[in-house]
Amino acid sequence: EPRKKSSYEIITLTTWLLKQEQVGTIDGEMTIVLSSISTACKQIASLVQRAPISNLTGVQGAVNVQGEDQKKLDVVSNEVFSNCLKSSGRTGVIASEEEDVPVAVEESYSGNYIVVFDPLDGSSNIDAAVSTGSIFGIYSPNDECLADIGDDQNLDQVEQRCIVSVCQPGSNLLAAGYCMYSSSVIFVLTIGTGVYVFTLDPMYGEFVLTQEKVQIPKSGKIYAFNEGNYALWDDKLKSYMDSLKEPGSSGKPYSARYIGSLVGDFHRTLLYGGIYGYPRDKKSKNGKLRLLYECAPMSYIVEQAGGKGSDGHQRILDITPTEIHQRVPLYIGSVDEVEKVEKFLA
Ligand code: AHG
Ligand code: MN
Ligand code: MN
Ligand code: MN
């Protein structure tokens, strides 16, 4: 006899995760890793929302492996994420936008999951209090890379082995998600059974299930590209971009929406439909976004919602990274919209 749902039933992320573990979709170790990630996101949300008060706006004064001037919150959110994952005891290796190489986690004593993340996405927006986010992906453990983390084992050799184990195609992802720090704090997660959306209730600091099995509209007339790069794009892409401005049979052209945070632009695209693109250009041969911890997790999520993630020619999830911070062009969103740009680029 299925349990009757009480009229006032709130499903929190914690109870939702325990349910997925109970039915066997995830194991107990993954439950703990995902729970530690949600804790990191709650901590980052509170840091982001009080940044101007706690002197956490502005630059750190260092340049990261990407060649970007790190914001203070880039560094702090990376530490928050790393600490939460390390103390989970179930994370074997972490790879972050803000770490030069993967970090083998000595504290892990079981599970050994591989977690890749962008601790603060859209960080150029932080000083203006525009939406930012965190993006993560989880791969299955790869124990041999962690073998021999003995006392005398030289960690760079371990790190080299771990680079190989981290560089997996997005099709291997077991879970992916993001947290968006915006007018609401929104935690979006897939463990391969559809896309679930949780909203932080600040009254008691829990993520509450607010949308289940999200499906992205098959088409949508909103496009998110940084057209400031138009002059650097190749001709096929220019013709695609020009075509969006023609009124066409519907009499209405597309609308442009671009906030400069992948998480914010993606979340709107997921719910409203449309396309987000970061193409290659004459200056950036492979575009700007990183395959491992931006493009692959977002592509896993969008496919779980019935959408597409492409580099303009192939499925993002089929690309195996050759190095941790590899960049790829990204076109992601409604099937009809991604297929439209792929036709122009063929
Ligand atoms: P990050 O802040 O993690 O480095 O990512 C920034 C990315 C992405 O979030 C955003 O969509 C894009 O950079 C914006 O790039 P432009 O400012 O070049 O448009
Ligand atoms: Mn960055
Ligand atoms: Mn990013
Ligand atoms: Mn970032």
mmCIF file of N, CA, C and O in Angstrom, residues 237-273:
data_model
loop_
_atom_site.group_PDB
_atom_site.id
_atom_site.type_symbol
_atom_site.label_atom_id
_atom_site.label_comp_id
_atom_site.label_asym_id
_atom_site.label_seq_id
_atom_site.Cartn_x
_atom_site.Cartn_y
_atom_site.Cartn_z
ATOM 1 N N LEU A 237 29.286 31.259 -38.468
ATOM 2 C CA LEU A 237 28.656 31.621 -37.199
ATOM 3 C C LEU A 237 27.987 32.990 -37.330
ATOM 4 O O LEU A 237 26.896 33.223 -36.813
ATOM 5 N N LYS A 238 28.635 33.885 -38.085
ATOM 6 C CA LYS A 238 28.048 35.212 -38.284
ATOM 7 C C LYS A 238 26.702 35.100 -38.992
ATOM 8 O O LYS A 238 25.717 35.743 -38.599
ATOM 9 N N SER A 239 26.625 34.195 -39.992
ATOM 10 C CA SER A 239 25.338 34.048 -40.710
ATOM 11 C C SER A 239 24.281 33.498 -39.757
ATOM 12 O O SER A 239 23.130 33.919 -39.788
ATOM 13 N N TYR A 240 24.697 32.549 -38.870
ATOM 14 C CA TYR A 240 23.734 32.028 -37.878
ATOM 15 C C TYR A 240 23.227 33.174 -37.007
ATOM 16 O O TYR A 240 22.025 33.380 -36.835
ATOM 17 N N MET A 241 24.165 33.987 -36.506
ATOM 18 C CA MET A 241 23.812 35.081 -35.589
ATOM 19 C C MET A 241 22.891 36.072 -36.317
ATOM 20 O O MET A 241 21.883 36.521 -35.763
ATOM 21 N N ASP A 242 23.212 36.366 -37.588
ATOM 22 C CA ASP A 242 22.371 37.314 -38.354
ATOM 23 C C ASP A 242 20.964 36.742 -38.538
ATOM 24 O O ASP A 242 19.968 37.472 -38.452
ATOM 25 N N SER A 243 20.884 35.419 -38.725
ATOM 26 C CA SER A 243 19.559 34.797 -38.977
ATOM 27 C C SER A 243 18.637 34.957 -37.771
ATOM 28 O O SER A 243 17.421 35.024 -37.911
ATOM 29 N N LEU A 244 19.197 35.051 -36.583
ATOM 30 C CA LEU A 244 18.353 35.173 -35.376
ATOM 31 C C LEU A 244 17.663 36.536 -35.327
ATOM 32 O O LEU A 244 16.686 36.735 -34.617
ATOM 33 N N LYS A 245 18.177 37.481 -36.097
ATOM 34 C CA LYS A 245 17.646 38.844 -36.026
ATOM 35 C C LYS A 245 16.564 39.105 -37.068
ATOM 36 O O LYS A 245 15.934 40.159 -37.077
ATOM 37 N N GLU A 246 16.377 38.082 -37.976
ATOM 38 C CA GLU A 246 15.319 38.261 -38.988
ATOM 39 C C GLU A 246 13.980 37.910 -38.346
ATOM 40 O O GLU A 246 13.887 36.881 -37.657
ATOM 41 N N PRO A 247 12.946 38.705 -38.567
ATOM 42 C CA PRO A 247 11.640 38.421 -37.972
ATOM 43 C C PRO A 247 11.127 37.021 -38.357
ATOM 44 O O PRO A 247 10.553 36.324 -37.548
ATOM 45 N N GLY A 248 11.424 36.594 -39.577
ATOM 46 C CA GLY A 248 11.008 35.242 -39.983
ATOM 47 C C GLY A 248 9.489 35.109 -40.037
ATOM 48 O O GLY A 248 8.759 36.091 -39.836
ATOM 49 N N SER A 249 9.023 33.879 -40.219
ATOM 50 C CA SER A 249 7.571 33.641 -40.431
ATOM 51 C C SER A 249 6.759 34.106 -39.218
ATOM 52 O O SER A 249 5.648 34.601 -39.330
ATOM 53 N N SER A 250 7.347 33.964 -38.032
ATOM 54 C CA SER A 250 6.566 34.337 -36.832
ATOM 55 C C SER A 250 6.462 35.868 -36.708
ATOM 56 O O SER A 250 5.719 36.383 -35.879
ATOM 57 N N GLY A 251 7.260 36.580 -37.503
ATOM 58 C CA GLY A 251 7.194 38.036 -37.423
ATOM 59 C C GLY A 251 7.977 38.607 -36.255
ATOM 60 O O GLY A 251 8.061 39.815 -36.058
ATOM 61 N N LYS A 252 8.536 37.697 -35.423
ATOM 62 C CA LYS A 252 9.292 38.203 -34.277
ATOM 63 C C LYS A 252 10.702 37.622 -34.292
ATOM 64 O O LYS A 252 10.865 36.404 -34.379
ATOM 65 N N PRO A 253 11.747 38.438 -34.166
ATOM 66 C CA PRO A 253 13.113 37.887 -34.073
ATOM 67 C C PRO A 253 13.348 37.289 -32.683
ATOM 68 O O PRO A 253 12.465 37.349 -31.826
ATOM 69 N N TYR A 254 14.533 36.720 -32.494
ATOM 70 C CA TYR A 254 14.898 36.190 -31.168
ATOM 71 C C TYR A 254 15.164 37.351 -30.202
ATOM 72 O O TYR A 254 15.375 38.482 -30.627
ATOM 73 N N SER A 255 15.140 37.019 -28.909
ATOM 74 C CA SER A 255 15.540 37.999 -27.877
ATOM 75 C C SER A 255 16.924 37.633 -27.359
ATOM 76 O O SER A 255 17.222 36.445 -27.188
ATOM 77 N N ALA A 256 17.725 38.640 -27.081
ATOM 78 C CA ALA A 256 19.065 38.410 -26.527
ATOM 79 C C ALA A 256 19.005 38.568 -25.006
ATOM 80 O O ALA A 256 18.405 39.500 -24.491
ATOM 81 N N ARG A 257 19.558 37.573 -24.304
ATOM 82 C CA ARG A 257 19.710 37.681 -22.847
ATOM 83 C C ARG A 257 21.105 37.131 -22.526
ATOM 84 O O ARG A 257 21.392 35.985 -22.833
ATOM 85 N N TYR A 258 21.962 37.951 -21.897
ATOM 86 C CA TYR A 258 23.310 37.464 -21.582
ATOM 87 C C TYR A 258 23.783 38.107 -20.282
ATOM 88 O O TYR A 258 23.925 39.322 -20.222
ATOM 89 N N ILE A 259 23.976 37.266 -19.209
ATOM 90 C CA ILE A 259 24.374 37.907 -17.953
ATOM 91 C C ILE A 259 25.833 37.661 -17.626
ATOM 92 O O ILE A 259 26.343 38.172 -16.641
ATOM 93 N N GLY A 260 26.505 36.815 -18.439
ATOM 94 C CA GLY A 260 27.938 36.645 -18.182
ATOM 95 C C GLY A 260 28.237 35.659 -17.068
ATOM 96 O O GLY A 260 29.371 35.569 -16.599
ATOM 97 N N SER A 261 27.226 34.917 -16.621
ATOM 98 C CA SER A 261 27.457 33.778 -15.734
ATOM 99 C C SER A 261 26.822 32.573 -16.409
ATOM 100 O O SER A 261 25.603 32.560 -16.611
ATOM 101 N N LEU A 262 27.641 31.570 -16.719
ATOM 102 C CA LEU A 262 27.096 30.383 -17.387
ATOM 103 C C LEU A 262 25.933 29.800 -16.585
ATOM 104 O O LEU A 262 24.886 29.461 -17.162
ATOM 105 N N VAL A 263 26.089 29.735 -15.259
ATOM 106 C CA VAL A 263 25.025 29.118 -14.444
ATOM 107 C C VAL A 263 23.704 29.864 -14.606
ATOM 108 O O VAL A 263 22.650 29.256 -14.807
ATOM 109 N N GLY A 264 23.760 31.218 -14.570
ATOM 110 C CA GLY A 264 22.521 31.992 -14.693
ATOM 111 C C GLY A 264 21.921 31.888 -16.086
ATOM 112 O O GLY A 264 20.724 31.628 -16.248
ATOM 113 N N ASP A 265 22.770 32.033 -17.111
ATOM 114 C CA ASP A 265 22.271 31.932 -18.494
ATOM 115 C C ASP A 265 21.755 30.531 -18.785
ATOM 116 O O ASP A 265 20.755 30.343 -19.475
ATOM 117 N N PHE A 266 22.433 29.525 -18.214
ATOM 118 C CA PHE A 266 21.998 28.142 -18.460
ATOM 119 C C PHE A 266 20.655 27.861 -17.763
ATOM 120 O O PHE A 266 19.746 27.265 -18.349
ATOM 121 N N HIS A 267 20.539 28.312 -16.511
ATOM 122 C CA HIS A 267 19.306 27.983 -15.759
ATOM 123 C C HIS A 267 18.085 28.586 -16.449
ATOM 124 O O HIS A 267 17.050 27.926 -16.603
ATOM 125 N N ARG A 268 18.213 29.811 -16.930
ATOM 126 C CA ARG A 268 17.096 30.442 -17.674
ATOM 127 C C ARG A 268 16.801 29.634 -18.935
ATOM 128 O O ARG A 268 15.652 29.359 -19.263
ATOM 129 N N THR A 269 17.864 29.193 -19.641
ATOM 130 C CA THR A 269 17.678 28.408 -20.874
ATOM 131 C C THR A 269 16.994 27.073 -20.557
ATOM 132 O O THR A 269 16.097 26.641 -21.274
ATOM 133 N N LEU A 270 17.393 26.455 -19.457
ATOM 134 C CA LEU A 270 16.801 25.161 -19.066
ATOM 135 C C LEU A 270 15.292 25.314 -18.843
ATOM 136 O O LEU A 270 14.498 24.473 -19.272
ATOM 137 N N LEU A 271 14.871 26.402 -18.215
ATOM 138 C CA LEU A 271 13.461 26.562 -17.857
ATOM 139 C C LEU A 271 12.639 27.209 -18.973
ATOM 140 O O LEU A 271 11.486 26.840 -19.207
ATOM 141 N N TYR A 272 13.243 28.156 -19.708
ATOM 142 C CA TYR A 272 12.473 28.893 -20.724
ATOM 143 C C TYR A 272 12.716 28.364 -22.131
ATOM 144 O O TYR A 272 11.973 28.704 -23.059
ATOM 145 N N GLY A 273 13.809 27.605 -22.317
ATOM 146 C CA GLY A 273 14.186 27.187 -23.673
ATOM 147 C C GLY A 273 15.099 28.224 -24.313
ATOM 148 O O GLY A 273 15.275 29.327 -23.796
#
